[in-house]
């Protein structure tokens, strides 16, 4: 007859140890430690319990200092962020959104948490609110002249949802800086999004021309560049760029 419970109870006697990690909340851990200190202090008595009394006094002083420095509030905020990240990692994006919203009610200026909320909203099926947050942060980065961060966040939002765009002037800036950073395809897309979402904005003809020029440098995009140049000449017959556009169109149409 087998007795698994009895057999497993004597595993150490058979030279077998099963080790692992038990996760406890800090509160439970402190209570267990406190109970141990009190028990040892009681066993040792006044003769040998000085050290345990010092431990308890240190705990009391730590609690007083933590309360004075408002550390419980910060711990509560950190807990919200930790739980939100854990929910997001497990795929529970709606719960992550709720936790991040609670955190931002208390810390509305935390840009990193705002970005986490935008990503969680995107994954939870609320792209509208997500893109609004991205738009606000990209505008703030542009205003602060943090061009690298602005471009990176713009690209992240645009990859997540191709309808993402900025207001006309900000869209022009992003297209310009993407081009300066060597992102030819992304810059041409940003120029074309200016045309798509702000057709009446000043400089739309220039945006189309720049998109065509950038595409012309990419393998396999020559025909698309030619189509864009034709559209620009057709849609903006009075453009000051027309002579240059016609020359570029003639050059691209020549056999290589």
mmCIF file of C-alpha atoms in Angstrom:
data_model
loop_
_atom_site.group_PDB
_atom_site.id
_atom_site.type_symbol
_atom_site.label_atom_id
_atom_site.label_comp_id
_atom_site.label_asym_id
_atom_site.label_seq_id
_atom_site.Cartn_x
_atom_site.Cartn_y
_atom_site.Cartn_z
ATOM 1 C CA UNK A 1 0.000 0.000 0.000
ATOM 2 C CA UNK A 2 1.261 3.472 -0.888
ATOM 3 C CA UNK A 3 1.155 6.359 1.581
ATOM 4 C CA UNK A 4 2.197 9.428 -0.504
ATOM 5 C CA UNK A 5 1.596 11.937 2.275
ATOM 6 C CA UNK A 6 3.639 9.942 4.796
ATOM 7 C CA UNK A 7 6.355 9.239 2.261
ATOM 8 C CA UNK A 8 6.674 12.886 1.212
ATOM 9 C CA UNK A 9 6.889 13.975 4.836
ATOM 10 C CA UNK A 10 10.211 12.140 5.183
ATOM 11 C CA UNK A 11 11.820 13.363 1.966
ATOM 12 C CA UNK A 12 14.634 15.196 3.837
ATOM 13 C CA UNK A 13 15.540 11.908 5.530
ATOM 14 C CA UNK A 14 15.954 10.419 2.067
ATOM 15 C CA UNK A 15 18.330 13.170 1.019
ATOM 16 C CA UNK A 16 15.713 15.027 -1.044
ATOM 17 C CA UNK A 17 14.846 18.691 -0.573
ATOM 18 C CA UNK A 18 12.134 20.627 -2.346
ATOM 19 C CA UNK A 19 12.881 24.313 -2.372
ATOM 20 C CA UNK A 20 10.855 27.156 -3.774
ATOM 21 C CA UNK A 21 9.683 30.710 -3.258
ATOM 22 C CA UNK A 22 6.527 31.613 -1.397
ATOM 23 C CA UNK A 23 5.153 35.059 -2.256
ATOM 24 C CA UNK A 24 3.755 37.065 0.640
ATOM 25 C CA UNK A 25 2.542 40.626 0.811
ATOM 26 C CA UNK A 26 4.774 42.981 2.756
ATOM 27 C CA UNK A 27 2.077 43.452 5.371
ATOM 28 C CA UNK A 28 1.879 39.717 6.094
ATOM 29 C CA UNK A 29 5.674 39.439 6.133
ATOM 30 C CA UNK A 30 5.987 42.258 8.663
ATOM 31 C CA UNK A 31 3.304 40.700 10.876
ATOM 32 C CA UNK A 32 5.133 37.361 10.854
ATOM 33 C CA UNK A 33 8.431 39.062 11.661
ATOM 34 C CA UNK A 34 6.771 41.047 14.459
ATOM 35 C CA UNK A 35 5.262 37.889 15.916
ATOM 36 C CA UNK A 36 8.684 36.211 15.851
ATOM 37 C CA UNK A 37 10.347 39.156 17.602
ATOM 38 C CA UNK A 38 7.672 39.249 20.311
ATOM 39 C CA UNK A 39 7.918 35.501 20.843
ATOM 40 C CA UNK A 40 11.707 35.603 21.157
ATOM 41 C CA UNK A 41 11.539 38.638 23.454
ATOM 42 C CA UNK A 42 9.074 36.804 25.697
ATOM 43 C CA UNK A 43 11.213 33.647 25.749
ATOM 44 C CA UNK A 44 14.457 35.513 26.478
ATOM 45 C CA UNK A 45 12.913 37.746 29.121
ATOM 46 C CA UNK A 46 14.557 40.862 30.466
ATOM 47 C CA UNK A 47 17.950 39.193 30.679
ATOM 48 C CA UNK A 48 18.529 38.413 27.005
ATOM 49 C CA UNK A 49 15.802 40.206 25.107
ATOM 50 C CA UNK A 50 17.516 43.572 24.688
ATOM 51 C CA UNK A 51 18.273 42.940 21.029
ATOM 52 C CA UNK A 52 14.671 42.033 20.258
ATOM 53 C CA UNK A 53 13.472 45.134 22.077
ATOM 54 C CA UNK A 54 15.808 47.193 19.876
ATOM 55 C CA UNK A 55 14.353 45.528 16.805
ATOM 56 C CA UNK A 56 10.844 46.475 17.878
ATOM 57 C CA UNK A 57 11.941 50.017 18.646
ATOM 58 C CA UNK A 58 13.515 50.299 15.194
ATOM 59 C CA UNK A 59 10.299 49.119 13.631
ATOM 60 C CA UNK A 60 8.283 51.688 15.556
ATOM 61 C CA UNK A 61 10.690 54.492 14.556
ATOM 62 C CA UNK A 62 10.553 53.389 10.910
ATOM 63 C CA UNK A 63 6.762 53.503 10.950
ATOM 64 C CA UNK A 64 6.799 56.998 12.477
ATOM 65 C CA UNK A 65 9.292 58.303 9.898
ATOM 66 C CA UNK A 66 7.379 56.699 7.025
ATOM 67 C CA UNK A 67 4.176 58.379 8.143
ATOM 68 C CA UNK A 68 5.951 61.718 8.586
ATOM 69 C CA UNK A 69 7.412 61.523 5.060
ATOM 70 C CA UNK A 70 4.064 60.444 3.552
ATOM 71 C CA UNK A 71 5.640 57.271 2.236
ATOM 72 C CA UNK A 72 2.411 55.240 2.447
ATOM 73 C CA UNK A 73 0.877 57.521 -0.189
ATOM 74 C CA UNK A 74 3.830 57.001 -2.532
ATOM 75 C CA UNK A 75 3.709 53.289 -1.858
ATOM 76 C CA UNK A 76 0.041 53.288 -2.814
ATOM 77 C CA UNK A 77 0.848 55.056 -6.089
ATOM 78 C CA UNK A 78 3.656 52.618 -6.852
ATOM 79 C CA UNK A 79 1.289 49.760 -6.124
ATOM 80 C CA UNK A 80 -1.193 51.057 -8.701
ATOM 81 C CA UNK A 81 1.556 51.200 -11.336
ATOM 82 C CA UNK A 82 2.813 47.735 -10.406
ATOM 83 C CA UNK A 83 -0.670 46.216 -10.571
ATOM 84 C CA UNK A 84 -1.380 47.976 -13.876
ATOM 85 C CA UNK A 85 1.805 46.564 -15.409
ATOM 86 C CA UNK A 86 0.977 43.091 -14.122
ATOM 87 C CA UNK A 87 -2.541 43.245 -15.564
ATOM 88 C CA UNK A 88 -1.192 44.459 -18.897
ATOM 89 C CA UNK A 89 1.418 41.686 -19.007
ATOM 90 C CA UNK A 90 -1.312 39.095 -18.415
ATOM 91 C CA UNK A 91 -3.478 40.543 -21.208
ATOM 92 C CA UNK A 92 -6.097 42.103 -18.920
ATOM 93 C CA UNK A 93 -5.950 45.507 -20.608
ATOM 94 C CA UNK A 94 -9.291 46.816 -19.311
ATOM 95 C CA UNK A 95 -8.158 46.325 -15.706
ATOM 96 C CA UNK A 96 -4.833 47.979 -16.539
ATOM 97 C CA UNK A 97 -6.693 50.996 -17.958
ATOM 98 C CA UNK A 98 -8.745 51.348 -14.772
ATOM 99 C CA UNK A 99 -5.678 51.222 -12.513
ATOM 100 C CA UNK A 100 -3.756 53.726 -14.623
ATOM 101 C CA UNK A 101 -6.711 56.101 -14.631
ATOM 102 C CA UNK A 102 -6.864 55.931 -10.836
ATOM 103 C CA UNK A 103 -3.125 56.641 -10.676
ATOM 104 C CA UNK A 104 -3.358 59.605 -13.059
ATOM 105 C CA UNK A 105 -6.175 61.130 -11.021
ATOM 106 C CA UNK A 106 -3.572 61.456 -8.268
ATOM 107 C CA UNK A 107 -0.510 62.094 -10.482
ATOM 108 C CA UNK A 108 -1.856 63.775 -13.637
ATOM 109 C CA UNK A 109 1.558 65.069 -14.777
ATOM 110 C CA UNK A 110 3.247 61.658 -15.012
ATOM 111 C CA UNK A 111 3.958 61.432 -18.745
ATOM 112 C CA UNK A 112 5.258 57.856 -18.579
ATOM 113 C CA UNK A 113 1.985 56.719 -16.993
ATOM 114 C CA UNK A 114 0.032 58.641 -19.631
ATOM 115 C CA UNK A 115 1.891 56.714 -22.332
ATOM 116 C CA UNK A 116 1.186 53.433 -20.551
ATOM 117 C CA UNK A 117 -2.484 54.390 -20.469
ATOM 118 C CA UNK A 118 -2.450 55.225 -24.196
ATOM 119 C CA UNK A 119 -0.939 51.812 -24.992
ATOM 120 C CA UNK A 120 -3.387 49.991 -22.741
ATOM 121 C CA UNK A 121 -6.326 51.857 -24.309
ATOM 122 C CA UNK A 122 -5.119 50.862 -27.761
ATOM 123 C CA UNK A 123 -4.939 47.211 -26.747
ATOM 124 C CA UNK A 124 -8.318 47.340 -25.012
ATOM 125 C CA UNK A 125 -10.069 48.542 -28.161
ATOM 126 C CA UNK A 126 -10.336 52.283 -27.499
ATOM 127 C CA UNK A 127 -8.067 53.806 -30.181
ATOM 128 C CA UNK A 128 -9.730 57.213 -30.097
ATOM 129 C CA UNK A 129 -8.713 58.028 -26.533
ATOM 130 C CA UNK A 130 -5.332 56.389 -27.078
ATOM 131 C CA UNK A 131 -4.480 58.583 -30.065
ATOM 132 C CA UNK A 132 -5.635 61.722 -28.261
ATOM 133 C CA UNK A 133 -3.134 61.015 -25.478
ATOM 134 C CA UNK A 134 -0.351 60.315 -27.981
ATOM 135 C CA UNK A 135 -1.213 63.517 -29.848
ATOM 136 C CA UNK A 136 -1.047 65.596 -26.678
ATOM 137 C CA UNK A 137 2.334 64.149 -25.663
ATOM 138 C CA UNK A 138 3.875 64.490 -29.142
ATOM 139 C CA UNK A 139 2.775 68.146 -29.203
ATOM 140 C CA UNK A 140 4.366 68.651 -25.780
ATOM 141 C CA UNK A 141 7.645 67.047 -26.908
ATOM 142 C CA UNK A 142 7.724 69.245 -30.012
ATOM 143 C CA UNK A 143 7.097 72.339 -27.901
ATOM 144 C CA UNK A 144 9.964 71.307 -25.607
ATOM 145 C CA UNK A 145 12.229 70.753 -28.655
ATOM 146 C CA UNK A 146 12.636 67.112 -27.681
ATOM 147 C CA UNK A 147 12.602 66.129 -31.328
ATOM 148 C CA UNK A 148 13.846 62.574 -30.956
ATOM 149 C CA UNK A 149 11.144 61.648 -28.451
ATOM 150 C CA UNK A 150 8.463 63.419 -30.518
ATOM 151 C CA UNK A 151 9.410 61.489 -33.663
ATOM 152 C CA UNK A 152 9.625 58.148 -31.872
ATOM 153 C CA UNK A 153 6.214 58.594 -30.241
ATOM 154 C CA UNK A 154 4.675 59.760 -33.515
ATOM 155 C CA UNK A 155 5.966 56.647 -35.283
ATOM 156 C CA UNK A 156 4.727 54.385 -32.484
ATOM 157 C CA UNK A 157 1.235 55.869 -32.631
ATOM 158 C CA UNK A 158 1.171 55.813 -36.432
ATOM 159 C CA UNK A 159 2.200 52.158 -36.572
ATOM 160 C CA UNK A 160 -0.576 51.303 -34.127
ATOM 161 C CA UNK A 161 -3.177 53.242 -36.108
ATOM 162 C CA UNK A 162 -2.597 54.758 -39.552
ATOM 163 C CA UNK A 163 -5.206 57.468 -39.034
ATOM 164 C CA UNK A 164 -2.992 59.079 -36.381
ATOM 165 C CA UNK A 165 -2.057 62.633 -37.311
ATOM 166 C CA UNK A 166 -1.343 65.991 -35.708
ATOM 167 C CA UNK A 167 -2.585 69.503 -36.304
ATOM 168 C CA UNK A 168 -1.273 70.989 -39.538
ATOM 169 C CA UNK A 169 1.766 72.875 -38.184
ATOM 170 C CA UNK A 170 2.819 70.020 -35.914
ATOM 171 C CA UNK A 171 2.389 67.568 -38.803
ATOM 172 C CA UNK A 172 4.712 69.709 -40.929
ATOM 173 C CA UNK A 173 7.312 69.719 -38.158
ATOM 174 C CA UNK A 174 7.181 65.954 -37.733
ATOM 175 C CA UNK A 175 7.491 65.379 -41.489
ATOM 176 C CA UNK A 176 10.472 67.728 -41.613
ATOM 177 C CA UNK A 177 12.263 66.120 -38.675
ATOM 178 C CA UNK A 178 11.592 62.588 -39.868
ATOM 179 C CA UNK A 179 13.173 63.574 -43.154
ATOM 180 C CA UNK A 180 16.158 65.118 -41.357
ATOM 181 C CA UNK A 181 16.637 61.927 -39.365
ATOM 182 C CA UNK A 182 16.755 59.835 -42.522
ATOM 183 C CA UNK A 183 13.328 58.172 -42.297
ATOM 184 C CA UNK A 184 12.460 58.605 -45.974
ATOM 185 C CA UNK A 185 9.402 56.333 -46.116
ATOM 186 C CA UNK A 186 8.005 57.572 -42.794
ATOM 187 C CA UNK A 187 8.626 61.211 -43.763
ATOM 188 C CA UNK A 188 6.848 60.786 -47.111
ATOM 189 C CA UNK A 189 3.903 59.226 -45.261
ATOM 190 C CA UNK A 190 3.827 62.160 -42.822
ATOM 191 C CA UNK A 191 3.853 64.630 -45.742
ATOM 192 C CA UNK A 192 0.992 62.782 -47.388
ATOM 193 C CA UNK A 193 -0.972 62.705 -44.132
ATOM 194 C CA UNK A 194 -0.782 66.500 -44.115
ATOM 195 C CA UNK A 195 -2.431 66.431 -47.548
ATOM 196 C CA UNK A 196 -4.931 63.786 -46.446
ATOM 197 C CA UNK A 197 -6.094 65.349 -43.191
ATOM 198 C CA UNK A 198 -5.392 69.053 -43.846
ATOM 199 C CA UNK A 199 -6.035 69.559 -47.580
ATOM 200 C CA UNK A 200 -6.566 73.304 -47.127
ATOM 201 C CA UNK A 201 -3.398 73.915 -45.127
ATOM 202 C CA UNK A 202 -0.708 76.186 -46.463
ATOM 203 C CA UNK A 203 2.153 74.323 -48.132
ATOM 204 C CA UNK A 204 0.202 71.224 -49.171
ATOM 205 C CA UNK A 205 1.740 71.414 -52.654
ATOM 206 C CA UNK A 206 5.200 71.458 -51.103
ATOM 207 C CA UNK A 207 4.303 68.438 -48.932
ATOM 208 C CA UNK A 208 3.219 66.453 -51.992
ATOM 209 C CA UNK A 209 6.377 67.413 -53.842
ATOM 210 C CA UNK A 210 8.582 66.376 -50.925
ATOM 211 C CA UNK A 211 6.751 63.060 -50.621
ATOM 212 C CA UNK A 212 7.297 62.398 -54.323
ATOM 213 C CA UNK A 213 10.979 63.299 -54.109
ATOM 214 C CA UNK A 214 11.509 61.008 -51.145
ATOM 215 C CA UNK A 215 9.660 58.125 -52.760
ATOM 216 C CA UNK A 216 11.694 58.524 -55.936
ATOM 217 C CA UNK A 217 14.812 57.592 -53.975
ATOM 218 C CA UNK A 218 13.307 54.291 -52.814
ATOM 219 C CA UNK A 219 13.547 51.083 -54.841
ATOM 220 C CA UNK A 220 10.238 50.153 -56.422
ATOM 221 C CA UNK A 221 8.549 53.490 -55.631
ATOM 222 C CA UNK A 222 9.317 55.307 -58.886
ATOM 223 C CA UNK A 223 5.829 54.910 -60.379
ATOM 224 C CA UNK A 224 4.206 56.116 -57.174
ATOM 225 C CA UNK A 225 6.469 59.175 -57.179
ATOM 226 C CA UNK A 226 5.492 59.923 -60.787
ATOM 227 C CA UNK A 227 1.791 59.691 -59.902
ATOM 228 C CA UNK A 228 2.283 62.102 -57.008
ATOM 229 C CA UNK A 229 4.093 64.616 -59.200
ATOM 230 C CA UNK A 230 1.274 64.440 -61.753
ATOM 231 C CA UNK A 231 -1.318 64.970 -59.038
ATOM 232 C CA UNK A 232 0.566 67.953 -57.657
ATOM 233 C CA UNK A 233 0.855 69.605 -61.070
ATOM 234 C CA UNK A 234 -2.837 68.917 -61.760
ATOM 235 C CA UNK A 235 -4.184 70.020 -58.364
ATOM 236 C CA UNK A 236 -1.932 73.086 -57.968
ATOM 237 C CA UNK A 237 -1.547 74.617 -61.422
ATOM 238 C CA UNK A 238 -0.547 77.998 -59.936
ATOM 239 C CA UNK A 239 2.086 76.588 -57.594
ATOM 240 C CA UNK A 240 5.470 78.292 -57.656
ATOM 241 C CA UNK A 241 6.952 74.801 -57.598
ATOM 242 C CA UNK A 242 5.419 73.834 -60.940
ATOM 243 C CA UNK A 243 8.574 74.322 -63.082
ATOM 244 C CA UNK A 244 10.601 72.202 -60.675
ATOM 245 C CA UNK A 245 7.878 69.556 -60.540
ATOM 246 C CA UNK A 246 7.714 69.328 -64.314
ATOM 247 C CA UNK A 247 11.493 68.972 -64.546
ATOM 248 C CA UNK A 248 11.458 66.228 -61.903
ATOM 249 C CA UNK A 249 8.608 64.451 -63.644
ATOM 250 C CA UNK A 250 10.482 64.559 -66.948
ATOM 251 C CA UNK A 251 13.595 63.193 -65.294
ATOM 252 C CA UNK A 252 11.757 60.287 -63.645
ATOM 253 C CA UNK A 253 9.966 59.362 -66.863
ATOM 254 C CA UNK A 254 13.183 58.991 -68.769
ATOM 255 C CA UNK A 255 14.305 55.386 -69.222
ATOM 256 C CA UNK A 256 17.220 54.349 -67.016
#
